[in-house]
Tab-separated table of C-alpha atoms and ligand atoms in Angstrom:
chain	number	residue	atom	x	y	z
V	478	MET	CA	229.870	148.730	226.430
V	479	LEU	CA	226.385	150.096	226.774
V	480	TYR	CA	224.881	151.936	223.744
V	481	ILE	CA	222.502	154.626	224.717
V	482	ILE	CA	220.690	157.077	222.231
V	483	ASP	CA	220.910	160.781	222.767
V	484	THR	CA	217.550	161.933	221.314
V	485	ALA	CA	214.067	162.755	222.389
V	486	ASN	CA	212.567	162.069	218.910
V	487	ILE	CA	210.011	159.361	219.310
V	488	GLU	CA	210.233	158.014	215.657
V	489	LYS	CA	214.100	157.786	215.981
V	490	ILE	CA	213.854	156.081	219.404
V	491	LYS	CA	211.327	153.500	218.066
V	492	HIS	CA	213.699	152.810	215.124
V	493	CYS	CA	216.825	152.469	217.252
V	494	ILE	CA	215.295	150.166	219.819
V	495	GLU	CA	213.838	147.935	217.226
V	496	TYR	CA	217.214	147.449	215.375
V	497	TYR	CA	220.038	148.016	217.925
V	498	PRO	CA	220.943	146.722	221.463
V	499	ILE	CA	220.022	149.968	223.226
V	500	ALA	CA	220.302	150.288	227.021
V	501	GLY	CA	218.485	153.535	227.283
V	502	VAL	CA	217.842	157.161	226.316
V	503	THR	CA	219.496	160.338	227.307
V	504	THR	CA	218.062	163.890	226.879
V	505	ASN	CA	219.103	167.365	227.901
V	506	PRO	CA	217.302	170.585	227.631
V	507	THR	CA	218.596	171.335	224.162
V	508	ILE	CA	217.555	167.820	222.911
V	509	ILE	CA	214.004	168.160	224.525
V	510	SER	CA	213.629	171.758	223.125
V	511	LYS	CA	214.231	170.572	219.502
V	512	GLU	CA	210.914	168.473	219.694
V	513	HIS	CA	208.972	171.685	220.261
V	514	THR	CA	206.263	169.941	222.412
V	515	ASP	CA	204.946	169.531	225.830
V	516	PHE	CA	207.758	168.233	228.057
V	517	ILE	CA	205.672	165.988	230.288
V	518	ASP	CA	203.731	164.533	227.432
V	519	LEU	CA	207.064	163.820	225.622
V	520	ILE	CA	208.811	162.049	228.476
V	521	ARG	CA	205.737	159.884	229.052
V	522	LYS	CA	205.714	158.808	225.433
V	523	ILE	CA	209.450	158.075	225.545
V	524	GLU	CA	208.892	156.082	228.703
V	525	ASP	CA	205.996	154.182	227.014
V	526	VAL	CA	208.292	153.356	223.886
V	527	ILE	CA	211.418	152.358	225.910
V	528	GLY	CA	209.675	150.386	228.749
V	529	ASN	CA	210.792	149.975	232.313
V	530	ASP	CA	213.836	147.999	231.531
V	531	ARG	CA	215.773	150.668	229.797
V	532	MET	CA	217.401	153.578	231.446
V	533	PHE	CA	215.926	157.105	230.960
V	534	HIS	CA	218.153	159.918	231.677
V	535	ILE	CA	216.532	163.255	232.049
V	536	GLN	CA	218.377	166.468	232.886
V	537	LEU	CA	217.126	168.732	235.579
V	538	THR	CA	216.970	172.464	235.065
V	539	GLY	CA	216.777	173.858	238.602
V	540	ASP	CA	219.451	176.331	239.733
V	541	THR	CA	219.721	175.316	243.391
V	542	ALA	CA	219.981	171.911	245.059
V	543	GLU	CA	216.600	172.204	246.599
V	544	GLN	CA	215.023	172.996	243.193
V	545	MET	CA	216.923	170.079	241.693
V	546	MET	CA	215.700	167.713	244.431
V	547	GLU	CA	212.031	168.912	244.033
V	548	GLU	CA	212.283	168.227	240.186
V	549	ALA	CA	213.873	164.851	240.687
V	550	LYS	CA	211.009	163.702	243.032
V	551	ALA	CA	208.300	164.932	240.665
V	552	LEU	CA	210.048	163.222	237.661
V	553	ARG	CA	210.341	159.932	239.559
V	554	ASN	CA	206.529	160.030	240.163
V	555	VAL	CA	206.174	160.379	236.232
V	556	ILE	CA	208.768	158.072	235.036
V	557	GLY	CA	209.413	155.483	237.767
V	558	ASP	CA	212.459	153.415	238.717
V	559	ASN	CA	214.387	153.512	235.407
V	560	LEU	CA	214.842	157.301	235.859
V	561	TYR	CA	218.346	158.658	235.960
V	562	VAL	CA	218.361	162.340	236.984
V	563	LYS	CA	220.999	164.188	234.879
V	564	ILE	CA	222.633	166.820	237.121
V	565	PRO	CA	225.162	169.323	235.830
V	566	VAL	CA	228.212	169.152	237.944
V	567	GLY	CA	228.868	172.298	240.332
V	568	GLU	CA	228.488	173.046	243.916
V	569	GLU	CA	224.520	173.021	243.743
V	570	GLY	CA	224.680	169.843	241.546
V	571	LEU	CA	227.015	168.071	243.995
V	572	LYS	CA	224.766	168.923	246.987
V	573	ALA	CA	221.810	167.627	245.205
V	574	THR	CA	223.643	164.564	244.098
V	575	MET	CA	224.667	163.681	247.666
V	576	LYS	CA	221.195	164.133	249.011
V	577	LEU	CA	219.435	162.344	246.283
V	578	HIS	CA	221.957	159.385	246.325
V	579	LYS	CA	220.931	158.999	250.031
V	580	GLU	CA	217.283	158.830	249.002
V	581	GLY	CA	218.089	156.061	246.493
V	582	PHE	CA	217.939	158.096	243.138
V	583	HIS	CA	219.798	157.068	240.199
V	584	ILE	CA	222.079	159.948	239.179
V	585	THR	CA	224.067	160.818	236.055
V	586	GLU	CA	226.473	163.802	236.680
V	587	THR	CA	226.630	165.818	233.393
V	588	ALA	CA	228.650	168.537	231.655
V	589	ILE	CA	231.810	166.785	232.857
V	590	PHE	CA	234.946	168.110	231.322
V	591	THR	CA	237.746	167.249	233.777
V	592	GLN	CA	238.887	164.197	235.696
V	593	GLN	CA	238.472	165.871	239.035
V	594	GLN	CA	234.933	166.836	238.239
V	595	ALA	CA	234.273	163.120	237.521
V	596	LEU	CA	236.091	161.925	240.718
V	597	MET	CA	234.128	164.459	242.823
V	598	ALA	CA	230.833	163.362	241.332
V	599	ALA	CA	231.540	159.714	241.959
V	600	MET	CA	232.445	160.456	245.505
V	601	ALA	CA	229.080	162.408	245.878
V	602	GLY	CA	227.203	159.246	244.783
V	603	ALA	CA	226.633	159.544	241.049
V	604	ASP	CA	225.938	156.312	239.173
V	605	PHE	CA	227.255	157.655	235.877
V	606	VAL	CA	229.472	160.650	234.901
V	607	ALA	CA	229.090	162.047	231.374
V	608	PRO	CA	232.269	163.611	229.994
V	609	TYR	CA	231.780	165.454	226.639
V	610	VAL	CA	234.216	164.080	224.214
V	611	ASN	CA	233.701	166.083	221.111
V	612	ARG	CA	233.361	169.391	222.959
V	613	LEU	CA	236.755	168.649	224.652
V	614	ASP	CA	238.297	167.897	221.107
V	615	ASN	CA	236.832	171.139	219.870
V	616	ILE	CA	239.070	172.998	222.259
V	617	VAL	CA	242.236	170.996	221.345
V	618	SER	CA	241.767	168.931	224.442
V	619	ASP	CA	241.687	165.227	224.163
V	620	GLY	CA	238.302	163.853	224.946
V	621	VAL	CA	239.242	160.262	224.751
V	622	ASN	CA	242.150	160.632	227.080
V	623	VAL	CA	240.041	162.433	229.617
V	624	VAL	CA	237.478	159.465	229.468
V	625	GLY	CA	240.275	156.904	229.711
V	626	GLU	CA	241.903	158.613	232.799
V	627	ILE	CA	238.385	158.759	234.487
V	628	ALA	CA	237.828	155.118	233.915
V	629	SER	CA	241.285	154.221	235.255
V	630	MET	CA	240.645	156.296	238.372
V	631	PHE	CA	237.316	154.693	239.097
V	632	GLN	CA	239.031	151.302	238.626
V	633	ARG	CA	242.093	152.217	240.772
V	634	TYR	CA	239.750	153.406	243.642
V	635	GLY	CA	237.242	150.542	243.259
V	636	LEU	CA	234.337	153.026	242.637
V	637	LYS	CA	231.097	151.664	241.139
V	638	THR	CA	230.395	154.770	239.169
V	639	LYS	CA	230.522	154.275	235.337
V	640	VAL	CA	231.605	156.519	232.526
V	641	LEU	CA	229.003	157.370	230.107
V	642	ALA	CA	230.839	159.214	227.378
V	643	ALA	CA	228.747	161.696	225.543
V	644	SER	CA	229.054	164.337	222.821
V	645	PHE	CA	230.243	162.584	219.731
V	646	LYS	CA	230.754	163.685	216.051
V	647	THR	CA	232.393	160.649	214.796
V	648	ALA	CA	232.374	156.856	214.807
V	649	GLU	CA	236.203	156.863	215.489
V	650	GLN	CA	235.592	158.822	218.715
V	651	VAL	CA	233.031	156.209	219.772
V	652	HIS	CA	235.429	153.322	218.928
V	653	LYS	CA	238.307	154.948	220.952
V	654	ILE	CA	236.110	155.167	223.994
V	655	SER	CA	235.639	151.419	223.878
V	656	MET	CA	239.407	151.022	223.757
V	657	VAL	CA	240.129	153.169	226.831
V	658	GLY	CA	237.555	151.389	229.042
V	659	GLY	CA	234.505	153.668	228.745
V	660	HIS	CA	231.466	151.863	230.217
V	661	ALA	CA	228.824	153.503	228.072
V	662	VAL	CA	228.333	155.880	225.326
V	663	THR	CA	225.392	158.003	224.322
V	664	VAL	CA	225.164	158.872	220.608
V	665	ASN	CA	222.713	160.410	218.259
V	666	PRO	CA	220.920	157.981	215.923
V	667	GLU	CA	223.026	159.045	212.841
V	668	ILE	CA	226.261	158.132	214.695
V	669	LEU	CA	224.756	154.887	215.899
V	670	GLU	CA	224.028	153.831	212.317
V	671	SER	CA	227.542	154.950	211.231
V	672	LEU	CA	228.979	152.416	213.815
V	673	ILE	CA	227.886	149.509	211.806
V	674	TYR	CA	228.253	150.934	208.263
V	675	HIS	CA	231.082	149.722	206.094
V	676	PRO	CA	231.081	149.725	202.238
V	677	LEU	CA	232.830	146.354	202.106
V	678	THR	CA	230.087	144.803	204.158
V	679	MET	CA	227.444	146.114	201.659
V	680	TYR	CA	229.663	144.773	198.691
V	681	ALA	CA	230.111	141.382	200.470
V	682	ILE	CA	226.305	141.010	201.154
V	683	ASP	CA	225.635	142.035	197.452
V	684	ASP	CA	228.195	139.418	196.236
V	685	PHE	CA	226.719	136.579	198.354
V	686	LYS	CA	223.220	137.481	196.885
V	687	ALA	CA	224.448	137.464	193.406
V	688	ASP	CA	226.371	134.161	193.671
V	689	TRP	CA	223.143	132.522	195.354
V	690	GLU	CA	220.921	133.869	192.638
V	691	SER	CA	223.253	132.698	189.936
V	692	VAL	CA	222.360	129.036	190.838
V	693	TYR	CA	219.051	129.086	192.788
V	694	GLY	CA	217.409	132.173	191.205
V	695	LYS	CA	215.014	133.893	193.605
V	696	LYS	CA	214.392	130.765	195.622
V	697	THR	CA	214.897	131.351	199.318
V	698	ILE	CA	216.187	128.885	201.987
V	699	MET	CA	212.540	128.728	203.202
V	700	ASP	CA	211.338	127.836	199.707
V	701	MET	CA	213.585	124.867	199.601
V	702	VAL	CA	212.785	123.727	203.121
V	703	LYS	CA	209.137	123.687	202.254
V	704	GLU	CA	209.712	121.960	198.973
V	705	LYS	CA	211.391	118.980	200.853
V	706	GLU	CA	208.500	118.877	203.354
V	707	GLN	CA	205.970	118.337	200.586
E	1204	E4P	C1	224.637	164.028	226.843
E	1204	E4P	O1	224.578	163.726	228.077
E	1204	E4P	C2	224.990	165.343	226.491
E	1204	E4P	O2	224.112	166.211	226.838
E	1204	E4P	C3	225.171	165.331	224.936
E	1204	E4P	O3	225.757	164.281	224.390
E	1204	E4P	C4	225.885	166.610	224.404
E	1204	E4P	O4	226.205	166.418	223.119
E	1204	E4P	P1	226.510	167.561	222.048
E	1204	E4P	O5	227.979	168.056	222.524
E	1204	E4P	O6	226.650	167.034	220.706
E	1204	E4P	O7	225.557	168.623	222.288
């Protein structure tokens, strides 16, 4: 499963890519606006930090397919081939998706809440569809089940489109996505960190350290290797 980070904060992106196996960055207009800075300068900085090998998903803001296509072309000139244009699903979005797909753009259809929206986006040529798990859970729908059914449909029809599950509030939601065949998740840095946190892991590491120090004091493995080399 691909782990992607859902933030436009440069310091957080730097931290996450240094410590975690991160496949890319996703943003949306809400995430961008939280940084209160020039949009083009910001996406250029993010691109510099993540490099060409990681995906960079940027949401378009145009209302019509024509506006979206114009934005997609302009953004590709700024970002390059690792750009994935995020397009909200809808009639204009699907029209833009079909045309941009034919022109070789990478596309992530976003704001997906139903299985049929996802299937339609896949048939239009989207590379990823992004169903919103927590927002579905908030309305007493079952976000994980929706993701699972989308993944099964794509497999059944032999579609290459991947499910990029989005909108998470808990580590448990993320884990369940990996159990139902989600191909990728995008999570904020706080959720990402919570995925590897466990108090028993911390206790275990502390115990190992205490047992080592009870015999060898503060000497490290490297101190001992160097002693033998002398
Ligand atoms: C990503 O594609 C979505 O825009 C994002 O994950 C939505 O998350 P939220 O429901 O926490 O705003």
